[in-house]
Coordinates of C-alpha atoms in Angstrom, one line a residue:
X1 CA 0.0 0.0 0.0
X2 CA 1.4 3.4 -1.0
X3 CA 0.3 6.6 0.8
X4 CA 0.6 10.1 -0.9
X5 CA -0.1 13.3 0.9
X6 CA -2.3 15.7 -1.1
X7 CA -2.1 18.6 1.4
X8 CA -1.9 19.0 5.2
X9 CA -5.2 17.3 5.9
X10 CA -5.7 14.8 3.1
X11 CA -3.8 11.7 1.9
X12 CA -4.5 9.2 -0.9
X13 CA -3.8 5.5 -0.6
X14 CA -2.9 3.2 -3.5
X15 CA -2.5 -0.5 -3.4
X16 CA 0.5 -1.8 -5.3
X17 CA -1.0 -4.9 -6.9
X18 CA 0.8 -8.0 -7.9
X19 CA 1.5 -8.4 -11.6
X20 CA -1.2 -10.6 -13.1
X21 CA -0.9 -12.7 -16.3
X22 CA -2.1 -10.8 -19.3
X23 CA -4.8 -12.4 -21.5
X24 CA -2.3 -13.8 -24.0
X25 CA -0.5 -15.6 -21.2
X26 CA -3.7 -17.0 -19.8
X27 CA -4.7 -18.2 -23.2
X28 CA -1.4 -19.9 -23.9
X29 CA -1.5 -21.6 -20.5
X30 CA -5.1 -22.9 -21.1
X31 CA -4.2 -24.1 -24.6
X32 CA -1.0 -26.0 -23.6
X33 CA -2.2 -27.2 -20.2
X34 CA -5.2 -28.6 -22.2
X35 CA -7.7 -26.9 -19.9
X36 CA -6.1 -28.2 -16.7
X37 CA -4.9 -26.3 -13.7
X38 CA -1.3 -27.3 -14.1
X39 CA 1.1 -27.5 -17.0
X40 CA 3.3 -30.6 -17.3
X41 CA 6.9 -30.7 -18.5
X42 CA 5.8 -32.3 -21.8
X43 CA 3.2 -29.5 -22.3
X44 CA 5.8 -26.8 -21.5
X45 CA 8.1 -28.4 -24.0
X46 CA 5.4 -28.1 -26.7
X47 CA 5.0 -24.4 -25.7
X48 CA 8.7 -23.7 -26.0
X49 CA 8.9 -25.2 -29.5
X50 CA 5.7 -23.9 -30.9
X51 CA 5.4 -20.5 -29.4
X52 CA 8.9 -19.5 -28.2
X53 CA 10.5 -20.8 -31.4
X54 CA 13.0 -22.9 -29.5
X55 CA 13.0 -25.8 -32.0
X56 CA 16.2 -27.2 -30.4
X57 CA 14.7 -27.4 -27.0
X58 CA 14.5 -30.9 -25.4
X59 CA 12.3 -32.4 -22.7
X60 CA 15.3 -32.0 -20.3
X61 CA 15.3 -28.2 -21.0
X62 CA 11.6 -28.1 -20.0
X63 CA 12.4 -30.1 -16.9
X64 CA 15.1 -27.7 -16.0
X65 CA 12.8 -24.7 -16.4
X66 CA 10.2 -26.3 -14.2
X67 CA 12.7 -27.2 -11.5
X68 CA 14.2 -23.7 -11.4
X69 CA 10.7 -22.0 -11.2
X70 CA 9.5 -24.3 -8.4
X71 CA 12.8 -23.8 -6.5
X72 CA 12.5 -20.1 -6.6
X73 CA 8.8 -19.8 -5.9
X74 CA 8.1 -22.7 -3.6
X75 CA 10.8 -23.0 -0.9
X76 CA 8.8 -25.7 1.0
X77 CA 8.6 -28.5 -1.6
X78 CA 6.0 -30.6 0.3
X79 CA 3.4 -27.9 -0.5
X80 CA 4.1 -27.9 -4.2
X81 CA 2.8 -30.2 -7.0
X82 CA 5.9 -31.7 -8.3
X83 CA 7.0 -31.4 -12.0
X84 CA 4.1 -29.1 -13.0
X85 CA 3.5 -25.3 -13.2
X86 CA 0.5 -23.4 -12.1
X87 CA -0.7 -20.4 -14.1
X88 CA 1.2 -18.1 -11.7
X89 CA 4.3 -20.3 -12.0
X90 CA 4.1 -20.1 -15.8
X91 CA 3.7 -16.3 -15.7
X92 CA 6.7 -16.1 -13.3
X93 CA 8.8 -18.1 -15.8
X94 CA 7.8 -15.8 -18.7
X95 CA 8.5 -12.7 -16.7
X96 CA 11.9 -13.9 -15.5
X97 CA 14.8 -11.9 -16.9
X98 CA 17.2 -14.8 -16.1
X99 CA 15.0 -17.7 -17.4
X100 CA 13.4 -16.1 -20.4
X101 CA 15.6 -13.3 -21.9
X102 CA 14.9 -11.7 -25.3
X103 CA 18.3 -12.6 -26.8
X104 CA 20.8 -15.3 -26.2
X105 CA 24.1 -14.8 -24.2
X106 CA 26.4 -17.1 -26.1
X107 CA 28.8 -16.4 -29.0
X108 CA 27.1 -18.0 -32.0
X109 CA 28.5 -16.2 -35.1
X110 CA 31.3 -17.5 -37.3
X111 CA 34.5 -16.0 -35.7
X112 CA 36.9 -17.4 -38.4
X113 CA 36.6 -14.6 -40.9
X114 CA 39.2 -11.7 -41.2
X115 CA 38.8 -9.1 -38.4
X116 CA 37.7 -6.5 -40.9
X117 CA 34.5 -8.5 -41.5
X118 CA 33.2 -7.5 -38.0
X119 CA 31.8 -4.5 -36.3
X120 CA 34.1 -4.0 -33.3
X121 CA 33.1 -2.4 -29.9
X122 CA 35.3 0.8 -30.0
X123 CA 36.0 3.5 -27.4
X124 CA 37.1 7.1 -27.9
X125 CA 39.5 8.8 -25.5
X126 CA 39.1 5.7 -23.4
X127 CA 41.0 7.1 -20.4
X128 CA 38.7 10.1 -19.7
X129 CA 36.4 10.0 -16.7
X130 CA 34.1 12.8 -17.9
X131 CA 34.1 15.7 -20.3
X132 CA 36.7 16.3 -22.9
X133 CA 38.1 19.5 -21.4
X134 CA 39.0 19.3 -17.8
X135 CA 38.0 15.8 -16.4
X136 CA 40.5 13.4 -14.9
X137 CA 42.4 10.8 -16.9
X138 CA 42.3 7.4 -15.2
X139 CA 42.6 3.7 -15.7
X140 CA 39.1 3.3 -14.2
X141 CA 37.1 4.1 -17.4
X142 CA 39.4 1.8 -19.4
X143 CA 38.7 -1.0 -17.0
X144 CA 34.9 -0.3 -17.0
X145 CA 34.9 -0.3 -20.8
X146 CA 36.8 -3.6 -21.1
X147 CA 34.4 -5.2 -18.6
X148 CA 31.5 -4.1 -20.7
X149 CA 33.1 -5.8 -23.7
X150 CA 34.8 -2.9 -25.5
X151 CA 37.6 -4.3 -27.8
X152 CA 39.2 -1.1 -29.1
X153 CA 40.9 1.2 -26.6
X154 CA 42.3 4.6 -27.6
X155 CA 45.3 6.1 -25.8
X156 CA 46.7 9.6 -26.6
X157 CA 50.5 9.6 -26.0
X158 CA 52.3 12.8 -25.0
X159 CA 55.8 13.5 -23.7
X160 CA 56.2 14.5 -20.1
X161 CA 59.3 14.7 -18.0
X162 CA 57.4 14.2 -14.8
X163 CA 56.3 10.7 -15.8
X164 CA 58.5 7.8 -14.8
X165 CA 58.6 6.5 -18.4
X166 CA 58.5 10.0 -19.9
X167 CA 55.1 9.4 -21.5
X168 CA 51.7 10.6 -20.3
X169 CA 48.2 9.7 -21.5
X170 CA 45.8 12.6 -21.7
X171 CA 43.6 14.7 -24.1
X172 CA 46.1 17.1 -25.7
X173 CA 45.7 20.9 -25.5
X174 CA 43.1 20.6 -22.7
X175 CA 43.1 20.8 -18.9
X176 CA 42.5 17.1 -18.4
X177 CA 44.8 15.6 -15.7
X178 CA 47.2 13.0 -17.1
X179 CA 47.7 9.3 -16.2
X180 CA 51.0 7.4 -16.8
X181 CA 51.1 5.1 -19.9
X182 CA 52.4 2.2 -17.9
X183 CA 49.4 2.3 -15.6
X184 CA 47.1 2.1 -18.6
X185 CA 49.0 -0.8 -20.2
X186 CA 49.0 -2.8 -17.0
X187 CA 45.2 -2.2 -16.5
X188 CA 44.5 -3.2 -20.1
X189 CA 46.4 -6.4 -19.7
X190 CA 44.7 -7.3 -16.4
X191 CA 41.2 -6.7 -17.5
X192 CA 41.2 -7.1 -21.3
X193 CA 39.7 -10.6 -21.3
X194 CA 37.4 -10.4 -18.3
X195 CA 34.3 -10.4 -20.5
X196 CA 35.5 -11.6 -23.8
X197 CA 38.4 -13.7 -25.1
X198 CA 38.6 -11.9 -28.4
X199 CA 41.5 -9.6 -29.3
X200 CA 41.9 -6.1 -27.9
X201 CA 43.1 -3.5 -30.4
X202 CA 45.0 -0.5 -28.9
X203 CA 44.9 2.6 -31.1
X204 CA 47.7 5.0 -30.3
X205 CA 47.4 8.7 -31.1
X206 CA 51.1 9.4 -31.0
X207 CA 52.7 12.8 -30.3
X208 CA 56.1 11.4 -29.3
X209 CA 59.7 11.9 -30.4
X210 CA 61.7 8.9 -31.7
X211 CA 63.4 8.1 -28.4
X212 CA 60.1 8.1 -26.6
X213 CA 58.6 5.9 -29.3
X214 CA 61.4 3.4 -28.6
X215 CA 60.5 3.7 -24.9
X216 CA 56.8 3.0 -25.6
X217 CA 57.8 -0.1 -27.7
X218 CA 59.8 -1.4 -24.8
X219 CA 56.9 -0.8 -22.3
X220 CA 54.4 -2.5 -24.7
X221 CA 56.6 -5.6 -25.3
X222 CA 57.5 -6.0 -21.6
X223 CA 53.9 -5.6 -20.5
X224 CA 52.1 -7.8 -23.0
X225 CA 54.9 -10.3 -23.7
X226 CA 53.7 -13.3 -25.7
X227 CA 50.2 -11.9 -25.8
X228 CA 51.2 -9.2 -28.2
X229 CA 50.5 -9.8 -31.9
X230 CA 53.4 -9.1 -34.2
X231 CA 52.5 -8.5 -37.9
X232 CA 54.1 -10.9 -40.3
X233 CA 55.2 -8.0 -42.6
X234 CA 55.7 -4.3 -42.3
X235 CA 52.5 -3.9 -44.3
X236 CA 49.7 -6.3 -43.3
X237 CA 48.6 -8.2 -46.4
X238 CA 45.7 -10.1 -44.9
X239 CA 43.9 -10.1 -41.6
X240 CA 43.7 -12.9 -39.1
X241 CA 40.4 -13.9 -37.6
X242 CA 39.1 -13.1 -34.1
X243 CA 39.3 -16.8 -33.4
X244 CA 43.0 -16.9 -34.3
X245 CA 43.7 -13.8 -32.3
X246 CA 42.0 -14.8 -29.0
X247 CA 43.8 -13.4 -26.0
X248 CA 46.0 -11.2 -28.1
X249 CA 46.8 -7.5 -28.2
X250 CA 47.0 -5.6 -31.5
X251 CA 48.6 -2.2 -32.0
X252 CA 47.3 0.3 -34.5
X253 CA 48.8 3.7 -35.2
X254 CA 50.6 5.7 -37.8
X255 CA 54.1 4.5 -38.7
X256 CA 56.9 6.7 -37.2
X257 CA 58.2 9.6 -39.3
X258 CA 61.7 8.2 -40.0
X259 CA 60.1 5.0 -41.2
X260 CA 57.8 6.8 -43.6
X261 CA 60.7 9.0 -44.9
X262 CA 62.8 5.9 -45.6
X263 CA 59.9 4.3 -47.4
X264 CA 59.2 7.5 -49.3
X265 CA 62.8 7.6 -50.5
X266 CA 62.7 4.0 -51.5
X267 CA 59.5 4.6 -53.5
X268 CA 60.9 7.6 -55.2
X269 CA 64.0 5.7 -56.2
X270 CA 61.9 2.8 -57.5
X271 CA 59.6 5.1 -59.5
X272 CA 62.6 7.0 -60.9
X273 CA 64.1 3.7 -62.1
X274 CA 60.8 2.9 -63.8
X275 CA 60.7 6.4 -65.4
X276 CA 57.8 7.5 -63.3
X277 CA 57.5 10.7 -61.3
X278 CA 56.6 10.7 -57.7
X279 CA 53.0 12.2 -57.6
X280 CA 52.1 12.0 -53.9
X281 CA 53.3 12.9 -50.5
X282 CA 51.8 11.9 -47.2
X283 CA 50.1 14.6 -45.2
X284 CA 49.9 15.1 -41.5
X285 CA 46.5 14.3 -40.0
X286 CA 45.3 12.9 -36.7
X287 CA 42.0 12.0 -35.0
X288 CA 42.1 15.2 -33.0
X289 CA 42.5 17.4 -36.1
X290 CA 45.2 19.2 -34.2
X291 CA 48.3 17.0 -34.2
X292 CA 51.0 17.6 -36.8
X293 CA 53.4 14.9 -35.6
X294 CA 52.9 11.6 -37.4
X295 CA 52.5 11.1 -41.2
X296 CA 50.5 8.5 -42.8
X297 CA 52.0 6.0 -45.3
X298 CA 51.1 3.9 -48.2
X299 CA 53.4 1.1 -47.2
X300 CA 55.1 -0.7 -50.1
X301 CA 57.7 -2.5 -48.2
X302 CA 56.7 -6.2 -48.1
X303 CA 59.9 -7.6 -46.5
X304 CA 59.0 -10.3 -44.0
X305 CA 60.4 -10.6 -40.6
X306 CA 59.9 -13.2 -37.8
X307 CA 56.5 -13.1 -36.1
X308 CA 58.3 -12.7 -32.8
X309 CA 61.6 -10.7 -33.4
X310 CA 64.4 -11.5 -31.0
X311 CA 65.2 -8.9 -28.4
X312 CA 63.5 -5.5 -28.0
X313 CA 61.3 -4.8 -31.1
X314 CA 61.5 -1.4 -32.8
X315 CA 58.3 0.7 -32.5
X316 CA 57.4 0.2 -36.2
X317 CA 57.5 -3.6 -35.8
X318 CA 54.7 -3.5 -33.3
X319 CA 52.2 -1.8 -35.6
X320 CA 49.9 -4.4 -37.0
X321 CA 47.3 -2.1 -38.5
X322 CA 48.8 1.0 -40.2
X323 CA 46.7 4.1 -39.8
X324 CA 46.5 7.4 -41.6
X325 CA 44.9 9.5 -44.3
X326 CA 46.8 9.8 -47.6
X327 CA 46.9 13.1 -49.4
X328 CA 44.9 13.5 -52.5
X329 CA 41.3 13.9 -51.4
X330 CA 38.5 11.5 -50.4
X331 CA 38.8 9.3 -53.5
X332 CA 42.4 8.6 -52.8
X333 CA 41.7 8.0 -49.1
X334 CA 39.1 5.4 -50.0
X335 CA 41.3 3.7 -52.6
X336 CA 41.4 -0.1 -52.2
X337 CA 44.7 -1.7 -52.9
X338 CA 45.5 -5.4 -53.2
X339 CA 47.5 -7.1 -50.5
X340 CA 47.5 -4.0 -48.3
X341 CA 45.2 -3.5 -45.3
X342 CA 45.1 -0.2 -43.6
X343 CA 43.0 1.9 -41.2
X344 CA 41.4 5.2 -42.2
X345 CA 40.1 7.5 -39.5
X346 CA 37.3 10.0 -40.3
X347 CA 35.5 12.4 -38.0
X348 CA 31.7 12.2 -37.9
X349 CA 31.4 15.2 -40.2
X350 CA 33.9 13.8 -42.6
X351 CA 32.0 10.5 -42.7
X352 CA 28.7 12.3 -43.4
X353 CA 30.4 14.2 -46.3
X354 CA 31.9 11.0 -47.6
X355 CA 28.7 9.0 -47.6
X356 CA 26.7 11.8 -49.2
X357 CA 28.9 11.8 -52.3
X358 CA 30.8 8.5 -52.2
X359 CA 28.6 6.1 -50.1
X360 CA 29.3 2.9 -52.2
X361 CA 33.1 3.7 -52.2
X362 CA 33.0 3.7 -48.4
X363 CA 31.2 0.4 -48.4
X364 CA 33.8 -1.0 -50.8
X365 CA 36.7 0.3 -48.8
X366 CA 35.4 -1.3 -45.6
X367 CA 35.1 -4.8 -47.2
X368 CA 38.9 -5.2 -46.8
X369 CA 40.2 -2.2 -44.9
X370 CA 39.3 -0.7 -41.5
X371 CA 37.3 2.5 -41.1
X372 CA 37.3 4.3 -37.8
X373 CA 34.8 7.0 -37.1
X374 CA 35.3 9.4 -34.1
X375 CA 33.3 12.2 -32.5
X376 CA 33.7 15.8 -33.7
X377 CA 36.0 18.0 -31.6
X378 CA 33.1 20.2 -30.3
X379 CA 31.5 17.4 -28.3
X380 CA 33.1 18.8 -25.1
X381 CA 30.5 17.1 -22.9
X382 CA 31.4 13.6 -24.2
X383 CA 28.2 13.3 -26.1
X384 CA 28.0 11.0 -29.2
X385 CA 26.7 10.8 -32.7
X386 CA 24.5 8.4 -34.8
X387 CA 26.5 5.2 -35.1
X388 CA 24.2 3.8 -37.8
X389 CA 25.7 6.1 -40.4
X390 CA 29.0 4.3 -39.9
X391 CA 27.5 0.8 -39.5
X392 CA 25.3 1.0 -42.6
X393 CA 28.5 1.8 -44.6
X394 CA 30.5 -1.0 -43.1
X395 CA 32.7 1.0 -40.6
X396 CA 34.2 -1.5 -38.2
X397 CA 35.3 1.0 -35.5
X398 CA 32.6 3.5 -34.6
X399 CA 34.4 5.2 -31.7
X400 CA 32.2 6.4 -28.8
X401 CA 32.7 8.3 -25.6
X402 CA 31.7 5.5 -23.2
X403 CA 31.7 7.8 -20.3
X404 CA 28.8 9.7 -21.8
X405 CA 25.1 8.7 -22.0
X406 CA 22.1 9.2 -24.2
X407 CA 20.2 7.7 -27.1
X408 CA 23.2 7.1 -29.4
X409 CA 25.1 5.3 -26.6
X410 CA 22.1 3.1 -26.0
X411 CA 22.3 2.1 -29.7
X412 CA 25.9 1.2 -29.2
X413 CA 25.1 -0.9 -26.2
X414 CA 22.3 -2.6 -28.2
X415 CA 24.5 -3.5 -31.2
X416 CA 27.1 -5.1 -29.0
X417 CA 24.6 -7.1 -26.9
X418 CA 24.5 -9.4 -29.9
X419 CA 26.8 -12.4 -30.4
X420 CA 27.0 -13.0 -26.7
X421 CA 28.4 -9.5 -25.9
X422 CA 31.9 -10.6 -27.0
X423 CA 32.6 -7.2 -28.7
X424 CA 32.7 -8.5 -32.2
X425 CA 29.6 -8.7 -34.4
X426 CA 29.8 -10.2 -37.9
X427 CA 28.9 -7.7 -40.5
X428 CA 25.9 -8.8 -42.6
X429 CA 26.5 -10.4 -45.9
X430 CA 24.9 -7.5 -47.8
X431 CA 27.9 -5.3 -46.7
X432 CA 30.5 -7.8 -47.9
X433 CA 29.0 -8.9 -51.2
X434 CA 30.1 -7.7 -54.6
X435 CA 27.7 -8.1 -57.5
X436 CA 28.4 -9.4 -61.0
X437 CA 28.9 -5.9 -62.2
X438 CA 31.2 -5.0 -59.3
X439 CA 28.3 -3.3 -57.4
X440 CA 28.1 -3.2 -53.6
X441 CA 25.4 -2.4 -51.1
X442 CA 24.0 1.2 -51.4
X443 CA 22.4 2.4 -48.2
X444 CA 20.5 5.1 -50.2
X445 CA 18.8 2.6 -52.5
X446 CA 15.0 2.0 -52.2
X447 CA 14.6 -1.6 -51.1
X448 CA 11.7 -3.9 -50.8
X449 CA 10.4 -4.9 -47.3
X450 CA 12.3 -8.1 -46.4
X451 CA 10.4 -9.0 -43.2
X452 CA 7.9 -7.5 -40.7
X453 CA 8.5 -7.5 -37.0
X454 CA 5.4 -7.5 -34.7
X455 CA 6.1 -6.3 -31.2
X456 CA 3.5 -6.5 -28.4
X457 CA 4.0 -4.7 -25.2
X458 CA 2.0 -6.4 -22.5
X459 CA 3.0 -4.9 -19.2
X460 CA 5.8 -3.6 -16.9
X461 CA 6.8 -4.2 -13.4
X462 CA 9.6 -3.6 -10.8
X463 CA 9.6 0.2 -10.5
X464 CA 8.2 0.1 -7.0
X465 CA 11.2 -2.0 -6.0
X466 CA 14.0 0.1 -7.6
X467 CA 12.6 3.6 -7.1
X468 CA 11.4 5.6 -4.1
X469 CA 7.6 5.9 -3.8
X470 CA 7.6 9.6 -4.8
X471 CA 10.4 9.5 -7.4
X472 CA 8.0 10.0 -10.3
X473 CA 5.2 11.9 -8.7
X474 CA 4.8 13.4 -5.2
X475 CA 1.1 12.9 -5.1
X476 CA 0.2 9.6 -6.9
X477 CA 1.7 6.5 -8.5
X478 CA 3.3 7.1 -11.9
X479 CA 1.5 7.3 -15.2
X480 CA 3.7 5.2 -17.5
X481 CA 3.8 4.9 -21.2
X482 CA 6.2 3.1 -23.5
X483 CA 7.9 4.2 -26.8
X484 CA 8.8 1.4 -29.2
X485 CA 10.6 1.8 -32.5
X486 CA 13.3 0.9 -34.9
X487 CA 16.7 2.5 -35.4
X488 CA 18.3 1.4 -38.7
X489 CA 18.5 2.5 -42.3
X490 CA 16.3 5.7 -42.9
X491 CA 13.5 3.7 -44.5
X492 CA 13.1 1.5 -41.3
X493 CA 13.6 4.2 -38.6
X494 CA 10.4 5.0 -36.7
X495 CA 9.1 5.4 -33.1
X496 CA 5.6 4.6 -31.8
X497 CA 4.1 4.8 -28.3
X498 CA 1.5 3.1 -26.2
X499 CA -1.3 4.8 -24.3
X500 CA -0.5 6.0 -20.8
X501 CA -1.7 4.0 -17.8
X502 CA -2.5 6.3 -14.9
X503 CA -1.6 5.8 -11.2
X504 CA -0.2 2.3 -11.6
X505 CA 3.2 0.9 -10.6
X506 CA 2.4 -2.2 -12.7
X507 CA 1.0 -0.8 -15.9
X508 CA -0.7 -3.1 -18.5
X509 CA -0.7 -1.7 -22.0
X510 CA -1.4 -4.8 -24.1
X511 CA -0.7 -3.0 -27.4
X512 CA 0.9 -4.4 -30.6
X513 CA 3.0 -2.5 -33.1
X514 CA 4.1 -3.6 -36.6
X515 CA 7.4 -2.6 -38.2
X516 CA 8.1 -3.4 -41.9
X517 CA 11.9 -3.8 -42.3
X518 CA 13.9 -3.4 -45.5
X519 CA 17.3 -4.1 -43.9
X520 CA 16.5 -6.2 -40.7
X521 CA 20.3 -7.1 -40.6
X522 CA 21.1 -3.6 -39.4
X523 CA 17.9 -2.8 -37.4
X524 CA 17.9 -2.2 -33.6
X525 CA 14.7 -2.3 -31.5
X526 CA 14.4 0.7 -29.2
X527 CA 12.2 0.6 -26.1
X528 CA 12.0 3.6 -23.7
X529 CA 9.5 4.0 -20.8
X530 CA 8.5 7.5 -19.6
X531 CA 6.3 8.7 -16.9
X532 CA 3.8 11.2 -18.3
X533 CA 3.9 14.8 -17.0
X534 CA 1.5 17.5 -18.2
X535 CA 4.5 19.8 -18.6
X536 CA 5.8 17.6 -21.4
X537 CA 8.9 16.8 -19.4
X538 CA 8.0 13.3 -18.2
X539 CA 10.5 11.4 -16.0
X540 CA 12.7 8.7 -17.5
X541 CA 11.6 5.1 -16.5
X542 CA 14.1 2.9 -18.3
X543 CA 15.3 1.9 -21.7
X544 CA 16.8 -0.9 -23.7
X545 CA 18.0 -1.5 -27.2
X546 CA 18.1 -4.9 -28.8
X547 CA 19.5 -6.2 -32.1
X548 CA 16.5 -7.3 -34.2
X549 CA 18.5 -10.1 -35.9
X550 CA 19.0 -11.6 -32.4
X551 CA 15.5 -11.4 -31.0
X552 CA 14.1 -14.7 -29.8
X553 CA 10.4 -15.0 -30.9
X554 CA 7.6 -15.5 -28.4
X555 CA 6.7 -14.0 -25.1
X556 CA 9.9 -12.6 -23.4
X557 CA 11.0 -10.7 -20.3
X558 CA 12.9 -7.6 -21.3
X559 CA 15.1 -6.0 -18.7
X560 CA 15.4 -2.2 -18.7
X561 CA 18.5 0.0 -18.1
X562 CA 19.2 3.4 -16.8
X563 CA 20.4 6.4 -18.9
X564 CA 24.0 5.2 -18.5
X565 CA 23.2 1.7 -19.7
X566 CA 23.3 0.0 -16.2
X567 CA 20.6 -2.6 -15.7
X568 CA 18.0 -2.1 -13.1
X569 CA 17.6 -4.8 -10.5
X570 CA 13.9 -5.4 -11.0
X571 CA 12.4 -3.2 -13.7
X572 CA 11.3 -5.2 -16.8
X573 CA 8.7 -5.4 -19.5
X574 CA 6.8 -8.4 -20.7
X575 CA 6.8 -8.4 -24.6
X576 CA 6.1 -10.6 -27.5
X577 CA 8.2 -10.7 -30.7
X578 CA 7.0 -12.2 -34.0
X579 CA 8.4 -12.2 -37.5
X580 CA 6.0 -12.5 -40.4

């Protein structure tokens, strides 16, 4: 019972009711229990196969479900009817986030393709605790990101005489307080594989002199030892797979200046011998748009060296994925060359410009090369941008400020809940295919509807356990409504909402929505609960984002998360998913 004070003399009392099974749950129970008061294990097995789409479920799976439900709900076994579920037991099972989640939690995709065939969970300025201007630099956000499943960590390296190793990590030209490089490296090694065994890529934004680069090489080799991946040649010709690179660390940055200058001299000499003029030089660019230190390189030196060079390895030998942006405009930057894999970094604005005029070239580039997208420099508050622009064009590394929060970060969380949350998601075939006339996927093309997703929002529960009685409203229980929609290619993107249910901690909406999808392989289901307020600024009641291609059909319990993506203890929705 909840009591709300209206004024000095009057109070209102509201009873917090137990969540009751919605009509569809009652109907399913009656059908599969064949009109009886209890559902047997065999009858539950039929329900799992026919309604929940679990065609691989066995009788033993149904037995295990029954045992877990009865153990949790009926502590005194002599008062229970063994091996059967009542309607309330059945409803409890369906509304259990642990027993009946909306997506699986195991790695199930093929992990033997080249790393460039995957979307990779990527952080931006991974060491920052808050905003981009004056927050602290620390190992704590790096650790948190790795535990969430992030597989690409970015470190900005700057010289500093006060550091023991002469190298600090911080956001250059700002007031952010630095952290020592060695602390970051040790933390990465310790926590890298706490949530996923697949490789961690460390992208270095390098502002160092040659002697400090040598020091960094020493620190990296000493810290990661045999776990460090050494490229088989100075220019990577083909990529290994995530499976082959389990528990390995990969370094990606721009080759050092003296290396590039030597390569440039060699190329000029070779071109001169062939009677050709040198027509290009490398330009100085960096992710921060402010660094003038390192140059990019079109690496033509294919001389092999041992996969594990004896003794201390030079800085350039550690760089498995060469990064940079060659001079000559966007067309040159997106040039695909045989037997040469590289990483191109573009700001969010540069990507938008690229896809507006050269969208299919971007897709073609990402079929064999890496594209990293990073936030524009004016996002001082660590906000983020729409990741789907990068994903729909095949960008593997859509770099995000993980310390921020908001709708776009929720999309990032949703994408990487798929494939068991391992941090690598196989790109759909449509982004990797090349047609008979050398055509590739065009995100701007008008496509036919491929499938239709039906989503039914039955009810919600758990707010009264996770929130104070007056959190949403001082004078009455909350008035919840739910927004449901799709984030994906422009043709599929839409949001709809339920009616609001007044004065109820356990709202029952029982509404269905239909979403025709042209590219379900890149669609994310968005769910956001709000508490209605006449001012139009209703309180936030939870959110989740789920990959459509991973949704398990049937009636499912959907856990909700706070603005920062942390799961509530009890808040959840009961929903149904169906593909037609």
